[in-house]
């Protein structure tokens, strides 16, 4: 088996990506910690929906993926417009 095909300690190939993703199982009121100061709490699970609570320092941006993508597109558009002015 090739090194990249092996699965180590919960790491799995991410769909549509070449990167690997850590996959964890959690239940309501359980959490995970990222670094020293970010906590993700499972607040509720209903059907295929999961509600997350996020405790993070104010200087850490937290967005849903679709909002983050929209922000990045807007920044790229603004940079493109600025370059055209220069």
GROMACS .gro file of C-alpha atoms in nm:
model
   86
    1UNK     CA    1   0.000   0.000   0.000
    2UNK     CA    2   0.132   0.344  -0.094
    3UNK     CA    3   0.206   0.586   0.193
    4UNK     CA    4  -0.059   0.833   0.070
    5UNK     CA    5  -0.324   0.560   0.066
    6UNK     CA    6  -0.280   0.472   0.433
    7UNK     CA    7  -0.514   0.616   0.693
    8UNK     CA    8  -0.357   0.738   1.015
    9UNK     CA    9  -0.536   0.835   1.339
   10UNK     CA   10  -0.861   0.954   1.184
   11UNK     CA   11  -0.714   1.134   0.883
   12UNK     CA   12  -0.912   1.063   0.566
   13UNK     CA   13  -0.888   1.184   0.207
   14UNK     CA   14  -1.112   1.490   0.170
   15UNK     CA   15  -1.372   1.478  -0.106
   16UNK     CA   16  -1.278   1.677  -0.418
   17UNK     CA   17  -0.940   1.769  -0.270
   18UNK     CA   18  -0.591   1.629  -0.268
   19UNK     CA   19  -0.551   1.728   0.099
   20UNK     CA   20  -0.631   1.503   0.389
   21UNK     CA   21  -0.893   1.589   0.649
   22UNK     CA   22  -0.913   1.487   1.013
   23UNK     CA   23  -1.253   1.326   1.070
   24UNK     CA   24  -1.379   1.312   1.429
   25UNK     CA   25  -1.700   1.175   1.577
   26UNK     CA   26  -1.868   1.391   1.841
   27UNK     CA   27  -2.205   1.392   2.014
   28UNK     CA   28  -2.419   1.675   2.147
   29UNK     CA   29  -2.239   1.883   2.413
   30UNK     CA   30  -1.900   1.739   2.315
   31UNK     CA   31  -1.631   1.959   2.166
   32UNK     CA   32  -1.299   1.974   1.988
   33UNK     CA   33  -1.014   2.216   2.052
   34UNK     CA   34  -0.812   2.383   1.777
   35UNK     CA   35  -0.480   2.521   1.892
   36UNK     CA   36  -0.491   2.662   2.243
   37UNK     CA   37  -0.785   2.897   2.219
   38UNK     CA   38  -1.052   2.778   1.974
   39UNK     CA   39  -1.327   2.541   2.085
   40UNK     CA   40  -1.596   2.397   1.857
   41UNK     CA   41  -1.896   2.261   2.051
   42UNK     CA   42  -2.170   2.038   1.910
   43UNK     CA   43  -2.479   2.227   2.028
   44UNK     CA   44  -2.750   2.022   1.856
   45UNK     CA   45  -2.800   1.749   1.597
   46UNK     CA   46  -3.131   1.720   1.411
   47UNK     CA   47  -3.151   1.491   1.111
   48UNK     CA   48  -2.876   1.596   0.872
   49UNK     CA   49  -2.821   1.936   1.042
   50UNK     CA   50  -2.558   2.006   1.306
   51UNK     CA   51  -2.552   2.327   1.511
   52UNK     CA   52  -2.205   2.433   1.619
   53UNK     CA   53  -2.096   2.673   1.889
   54UNK     CA   54  -1.760   2.838   1.833
   55UNK     CA   55  -1.552   2.992   2.110
   56UNK     CA   56  -1.264   3.185   1.955
   57UNK     CA   57  -1.073   3.508   2.015
   58UNK     CA   58  -1.237   3.815   1.858
   59UNK     CA   59  -0.944   3.860   1.619
   60UNK     CA   60  -1.015   3.519   1.459
   61UNK     CA   61  -1.257   3.543   1.165
   62UNK     CA   62  -1.525   3.275   1.163
   63UNK     CA   63  -1.751   3.238   0.858
   64UNK     CA   64  -1.963   2.973   0.693
   65UNK     CA   65  -1.775   2.850   0.384
   66UNK     CA   66  -2.015   3.009   0.135
   67UNK     CA   67  -1.977   3.348   0.307
   68UNK     CA   68  -1.598   3.315   0.314
   69UNK     CA   69  -1.597   3.231  -0.058
   70UNK     CA   70  -1.812   3.538  -0.134
   71UNK     CA   71  -1.575   3.761   0.067
   72UNK     CA   72  -1.277   3.621  -0.123
   73UNK     CA   73  -1.447   3.680  -0.460
   74UNK     CA   74  -1.526   4.039  -0.359
   75UNK     CA   75  -1.166   4.100  -0.250
   76UNK     CA   76  -1.036   3.957  -0.578
   77UNK     CA   77  -1.276   4.179  -0.775
   78UNK     CA   78  -1.167   4.487  -0.579
   79UNK     CA   79  -0.799   4.405  -0.639
   80UNK     CA   80  -0.865   4.358  -1.010
   81UNK     CA   81  -1.045   4.694  -1.030
   82UNK     CA   82  -0.766   4.864  -0.836
   83UNK     CA   83  -0.501   4.720  -1.071
   84UNK     CA   84  -0.697   4.846  -1.373
   85UNK     CA   85  -0.698   5.198  -1.223
   86UNK     CA   86  -0.320   5.193  -1.169
   0.00000   0.00000   0.00000
